[in-house]
PDB file of C-alpha atoms in Angstrom:
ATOM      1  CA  UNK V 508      43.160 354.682 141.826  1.00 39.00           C
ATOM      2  CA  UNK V 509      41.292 355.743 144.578  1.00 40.00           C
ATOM      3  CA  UNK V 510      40.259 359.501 142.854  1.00 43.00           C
ATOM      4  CA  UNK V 511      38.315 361.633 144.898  1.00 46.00           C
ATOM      5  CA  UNK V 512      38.672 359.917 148.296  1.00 43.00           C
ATOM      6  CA  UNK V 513      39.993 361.462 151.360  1.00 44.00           C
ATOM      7  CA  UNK V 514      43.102 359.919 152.802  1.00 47.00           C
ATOM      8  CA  UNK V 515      41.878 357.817 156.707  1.00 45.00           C
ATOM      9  CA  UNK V 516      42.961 358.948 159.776  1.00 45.00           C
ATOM     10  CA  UNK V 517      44.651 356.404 161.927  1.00 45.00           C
ATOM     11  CA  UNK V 518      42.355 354.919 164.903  1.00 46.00           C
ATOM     12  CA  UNK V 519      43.347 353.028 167.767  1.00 44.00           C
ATOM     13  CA  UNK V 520      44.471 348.884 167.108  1.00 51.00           C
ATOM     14  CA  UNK V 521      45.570 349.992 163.852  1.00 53.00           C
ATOM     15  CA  UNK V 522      41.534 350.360 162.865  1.00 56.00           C
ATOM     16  CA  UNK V 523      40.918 353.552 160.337  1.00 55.00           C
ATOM     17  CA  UNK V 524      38.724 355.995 161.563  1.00 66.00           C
ATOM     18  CA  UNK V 525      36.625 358.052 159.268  1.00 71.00           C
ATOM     19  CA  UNK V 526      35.352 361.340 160.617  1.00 79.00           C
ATOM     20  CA  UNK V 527      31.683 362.112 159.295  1.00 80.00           C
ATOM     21  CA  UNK V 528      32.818 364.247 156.204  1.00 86.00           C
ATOM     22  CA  UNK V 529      35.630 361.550 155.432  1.00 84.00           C
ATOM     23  CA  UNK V 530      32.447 358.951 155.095  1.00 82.00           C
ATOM     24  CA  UNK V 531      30.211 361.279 153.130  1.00 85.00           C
ATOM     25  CA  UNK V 532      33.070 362.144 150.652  1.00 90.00           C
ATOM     26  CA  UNK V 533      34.398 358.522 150.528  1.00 89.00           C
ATOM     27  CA  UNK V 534      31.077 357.594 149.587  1.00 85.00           C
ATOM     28  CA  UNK V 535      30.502 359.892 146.733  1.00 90.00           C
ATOM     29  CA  UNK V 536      33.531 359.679 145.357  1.00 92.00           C
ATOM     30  CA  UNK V 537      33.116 356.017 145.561  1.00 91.00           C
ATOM     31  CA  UNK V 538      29.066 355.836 144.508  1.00 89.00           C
ATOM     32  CA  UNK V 539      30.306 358.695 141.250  1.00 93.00           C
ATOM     33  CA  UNK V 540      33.371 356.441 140.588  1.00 93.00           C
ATOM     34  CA  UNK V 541      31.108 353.144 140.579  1.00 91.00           C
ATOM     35  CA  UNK V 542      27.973 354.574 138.174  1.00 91.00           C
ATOM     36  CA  UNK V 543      30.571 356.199 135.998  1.00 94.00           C
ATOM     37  CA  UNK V 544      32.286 353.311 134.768  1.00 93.00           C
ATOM     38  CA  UNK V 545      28.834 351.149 134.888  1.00 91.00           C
ATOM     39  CA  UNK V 546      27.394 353.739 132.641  1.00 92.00           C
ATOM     40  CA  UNK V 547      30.858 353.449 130.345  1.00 93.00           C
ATOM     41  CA  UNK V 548      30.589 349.305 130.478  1.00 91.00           C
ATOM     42  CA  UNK V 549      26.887 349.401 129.948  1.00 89.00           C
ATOM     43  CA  UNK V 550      27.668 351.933 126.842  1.00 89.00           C
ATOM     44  CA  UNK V 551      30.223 349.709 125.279  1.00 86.00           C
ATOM     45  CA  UNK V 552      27.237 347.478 124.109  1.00 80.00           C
ATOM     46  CA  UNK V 553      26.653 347.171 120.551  1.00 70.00           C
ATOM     47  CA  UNK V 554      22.807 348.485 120.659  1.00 67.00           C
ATOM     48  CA  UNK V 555      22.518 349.892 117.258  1.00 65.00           C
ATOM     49  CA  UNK V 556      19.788 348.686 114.850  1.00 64.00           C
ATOM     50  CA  UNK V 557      22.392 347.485 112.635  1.00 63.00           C
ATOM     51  CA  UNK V 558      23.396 344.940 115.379  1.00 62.00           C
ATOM     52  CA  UNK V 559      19.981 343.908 116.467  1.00 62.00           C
ATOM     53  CA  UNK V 560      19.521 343.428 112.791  1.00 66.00           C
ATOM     54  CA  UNK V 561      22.559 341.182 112.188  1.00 62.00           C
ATOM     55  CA  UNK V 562      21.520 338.892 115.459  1.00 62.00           C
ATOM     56  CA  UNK V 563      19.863 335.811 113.906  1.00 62.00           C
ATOM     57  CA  UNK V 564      19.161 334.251 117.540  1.00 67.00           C
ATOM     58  CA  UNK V 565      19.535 334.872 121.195  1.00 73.00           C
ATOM     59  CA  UNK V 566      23.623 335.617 121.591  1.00 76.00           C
ATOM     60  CA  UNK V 567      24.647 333.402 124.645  1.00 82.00           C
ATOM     61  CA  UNK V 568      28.676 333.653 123.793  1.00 85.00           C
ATOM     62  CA  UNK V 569      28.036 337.321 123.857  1.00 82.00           C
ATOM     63  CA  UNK V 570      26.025 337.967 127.134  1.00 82.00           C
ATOM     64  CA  UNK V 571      28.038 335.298 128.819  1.00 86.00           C
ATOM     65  CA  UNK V 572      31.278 337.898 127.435  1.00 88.00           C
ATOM     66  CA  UNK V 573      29.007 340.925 128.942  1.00 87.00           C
ATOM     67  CA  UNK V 574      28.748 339.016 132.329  1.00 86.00           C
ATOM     68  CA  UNK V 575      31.964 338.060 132.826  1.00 89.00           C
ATOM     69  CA  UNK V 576      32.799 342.014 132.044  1.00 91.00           C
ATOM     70  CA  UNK V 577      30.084 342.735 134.595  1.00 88.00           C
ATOM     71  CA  UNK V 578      32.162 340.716 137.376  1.00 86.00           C
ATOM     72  CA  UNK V 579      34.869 341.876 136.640  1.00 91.00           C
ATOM     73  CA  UNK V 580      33.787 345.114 137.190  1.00 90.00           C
ATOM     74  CA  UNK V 581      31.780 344.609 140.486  1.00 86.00           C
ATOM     75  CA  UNK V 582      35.219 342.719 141.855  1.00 88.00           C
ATOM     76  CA  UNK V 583      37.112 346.046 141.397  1.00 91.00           C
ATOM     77  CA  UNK V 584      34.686 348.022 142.548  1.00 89.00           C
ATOM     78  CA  UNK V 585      34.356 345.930 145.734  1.00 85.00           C
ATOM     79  CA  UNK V 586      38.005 346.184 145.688  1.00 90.00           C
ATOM     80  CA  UNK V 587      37.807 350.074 145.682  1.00 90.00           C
ATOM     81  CA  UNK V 588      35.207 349.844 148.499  1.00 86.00           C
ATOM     82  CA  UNK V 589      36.973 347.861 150.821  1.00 85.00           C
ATOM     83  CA  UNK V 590      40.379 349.590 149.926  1.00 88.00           C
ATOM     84  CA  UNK V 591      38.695 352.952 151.253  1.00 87.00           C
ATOM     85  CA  UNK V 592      37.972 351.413 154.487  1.00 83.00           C
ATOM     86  CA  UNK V 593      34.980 353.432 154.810  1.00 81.00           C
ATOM     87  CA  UNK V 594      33.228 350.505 156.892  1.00 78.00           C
ATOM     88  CA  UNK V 595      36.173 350.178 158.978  1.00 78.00           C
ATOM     89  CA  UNK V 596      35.758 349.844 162.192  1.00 77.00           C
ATOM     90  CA  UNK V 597      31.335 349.270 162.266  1.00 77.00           C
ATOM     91  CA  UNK V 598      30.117 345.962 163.831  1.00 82.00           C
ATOM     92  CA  UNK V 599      29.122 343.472 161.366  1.00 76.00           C
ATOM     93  CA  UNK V 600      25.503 343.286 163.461  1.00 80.00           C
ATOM     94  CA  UNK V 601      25.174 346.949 162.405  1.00 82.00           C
ATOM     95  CA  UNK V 602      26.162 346.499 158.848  1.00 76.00           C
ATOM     96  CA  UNK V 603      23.328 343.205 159.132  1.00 74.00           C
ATOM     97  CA  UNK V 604      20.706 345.449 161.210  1.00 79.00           C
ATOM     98  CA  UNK V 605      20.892 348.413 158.462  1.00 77.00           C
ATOM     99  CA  UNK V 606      20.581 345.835 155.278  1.00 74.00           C
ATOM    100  CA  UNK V 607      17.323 344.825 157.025  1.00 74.00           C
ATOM    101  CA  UNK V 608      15.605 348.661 156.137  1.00 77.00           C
ATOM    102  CA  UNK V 609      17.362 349.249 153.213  1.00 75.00           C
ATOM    103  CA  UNK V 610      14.332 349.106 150.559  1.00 77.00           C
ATOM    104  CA  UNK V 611      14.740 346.600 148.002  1.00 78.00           C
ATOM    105  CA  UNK V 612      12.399 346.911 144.859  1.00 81.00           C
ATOM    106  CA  UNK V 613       8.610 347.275 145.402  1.00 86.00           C
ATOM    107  CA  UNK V 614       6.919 344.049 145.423  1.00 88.00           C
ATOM    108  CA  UNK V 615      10.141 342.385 146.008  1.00 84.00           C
ATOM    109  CA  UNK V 616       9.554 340.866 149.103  1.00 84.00           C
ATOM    110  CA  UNK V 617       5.772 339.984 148.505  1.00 88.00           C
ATOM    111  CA  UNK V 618       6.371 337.982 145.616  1.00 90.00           C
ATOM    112  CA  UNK V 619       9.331 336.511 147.339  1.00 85.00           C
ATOM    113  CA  UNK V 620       6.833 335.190 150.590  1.00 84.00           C
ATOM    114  CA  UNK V 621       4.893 334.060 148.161  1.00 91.00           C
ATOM    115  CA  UNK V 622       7.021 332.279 146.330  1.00 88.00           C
ATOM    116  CA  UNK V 623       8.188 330.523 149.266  1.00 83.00           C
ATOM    117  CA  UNK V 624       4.801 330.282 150.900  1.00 88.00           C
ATOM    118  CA  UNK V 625       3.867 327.702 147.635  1.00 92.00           C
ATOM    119  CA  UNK V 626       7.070 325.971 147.960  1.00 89.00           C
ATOM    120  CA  UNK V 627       8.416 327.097 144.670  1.00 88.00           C
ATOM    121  CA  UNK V 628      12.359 327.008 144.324  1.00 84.00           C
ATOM    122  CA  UNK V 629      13.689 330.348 144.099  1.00 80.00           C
ATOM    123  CA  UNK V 630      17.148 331.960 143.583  1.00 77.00           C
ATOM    124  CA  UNK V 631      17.792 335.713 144.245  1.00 76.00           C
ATOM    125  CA  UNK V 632      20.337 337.334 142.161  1.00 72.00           C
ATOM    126  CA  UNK V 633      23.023 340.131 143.361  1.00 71.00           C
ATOM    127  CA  UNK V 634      25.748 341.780 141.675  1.00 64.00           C
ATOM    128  CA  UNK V 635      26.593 344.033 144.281  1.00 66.00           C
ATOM    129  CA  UNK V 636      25.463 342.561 148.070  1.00 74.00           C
ATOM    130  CA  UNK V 637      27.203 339.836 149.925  1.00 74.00           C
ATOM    131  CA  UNK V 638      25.619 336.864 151.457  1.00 75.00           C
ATOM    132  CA  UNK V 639      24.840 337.940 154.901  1.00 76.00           C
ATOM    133  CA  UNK V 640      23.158 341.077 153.452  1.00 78.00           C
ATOM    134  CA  UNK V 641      20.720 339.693 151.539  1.00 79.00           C
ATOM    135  CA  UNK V 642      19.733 337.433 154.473  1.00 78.00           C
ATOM    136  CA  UNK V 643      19.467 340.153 156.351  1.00 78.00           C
ATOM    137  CA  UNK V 644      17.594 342.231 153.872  1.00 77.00           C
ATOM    138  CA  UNK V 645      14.910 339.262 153.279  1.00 77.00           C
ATOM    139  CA  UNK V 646      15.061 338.524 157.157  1.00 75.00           C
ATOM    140  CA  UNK V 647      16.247 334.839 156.485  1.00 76.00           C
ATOM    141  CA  UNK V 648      18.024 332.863 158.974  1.00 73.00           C
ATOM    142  CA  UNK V 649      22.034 332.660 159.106  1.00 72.00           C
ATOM    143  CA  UNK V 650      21.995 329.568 158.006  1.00 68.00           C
ATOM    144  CA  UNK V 651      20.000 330.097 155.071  1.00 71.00           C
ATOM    145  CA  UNK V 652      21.505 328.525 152.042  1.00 68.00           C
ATOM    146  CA  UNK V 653      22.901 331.922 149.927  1.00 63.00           C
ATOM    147  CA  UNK V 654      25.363 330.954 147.226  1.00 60.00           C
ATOM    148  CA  UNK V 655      27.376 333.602 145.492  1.00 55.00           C
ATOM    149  CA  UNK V 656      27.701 332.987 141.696  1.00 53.00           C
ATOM    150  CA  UNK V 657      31.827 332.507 140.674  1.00 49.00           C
TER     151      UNK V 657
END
């Protein structure tokens, strides 16, 4: 259900237009919808001492369970995102050019030169940006090998 989100208005070649207030509100309700039910999949875990207690080793089956909950929920909430069309209409170079100041964690990108820079292997890890972002965001090349995990 798309709670919370302004209906579109129609454009021109069938292309939704947002006006300003449409994007900030699509965006909150989608950013409040998308923490919410993180906060209510992260809370599901078993974290009481009892539990920690009762786990003899490492649980693979169960963080393998958690994961696959995790995807699940990132596909729907891409699903939400794209079903509010709030990007509608914005040239994918924009969309590339704005990932490339959008701050990533601090010492991210040094330790990710640097890595590189002594020619050790390295895989970067998303849940929640595509491809082209993060190539953009690291300022890699387009044809810069970037697999998304099924």
């Amino acid at each position: 259900a798309r709670s919370g989100l302004p209906p579109p208005s129609s454009g021109a070649e069938g292309v939704v237009a947002l006006s300003a207030d449409q994007v900030e509100a699509t965006w909150v309700g989608l950013k409040k919808e998308y923490i919410d039910g993180f906060n209510a999949l992260v809370g599901s875990l078993d974290t009481s001492e009892s539990a920690a207690e009762g786990a003899a080793a490492f649980d693979v089956a169960g963080l393998a369970e958690f994961l696959a909950k995790v995807a699940e929920y990132e596909a729907e909430a891409n699903e939400r995102a794209q079903a509010s069309r709030v990007l509608a209409g914005i040239p994918f170079e924009d969309i590339s050019t704005t990932a490339c100041v959008l701050p990533v964690r601090d010492g991210c990108l040094p330790l990710l030169n640097h890595l590189k820079d002594s020619g050790v292997p390295t895989a970067v890890i998303s849940v929640n940006w595509s491809a082209e972002l993060i190539r953009a965001a690291l300022d890699l090349p387009p044809g810069a090998v970037v697999k998304r995990a099924a």
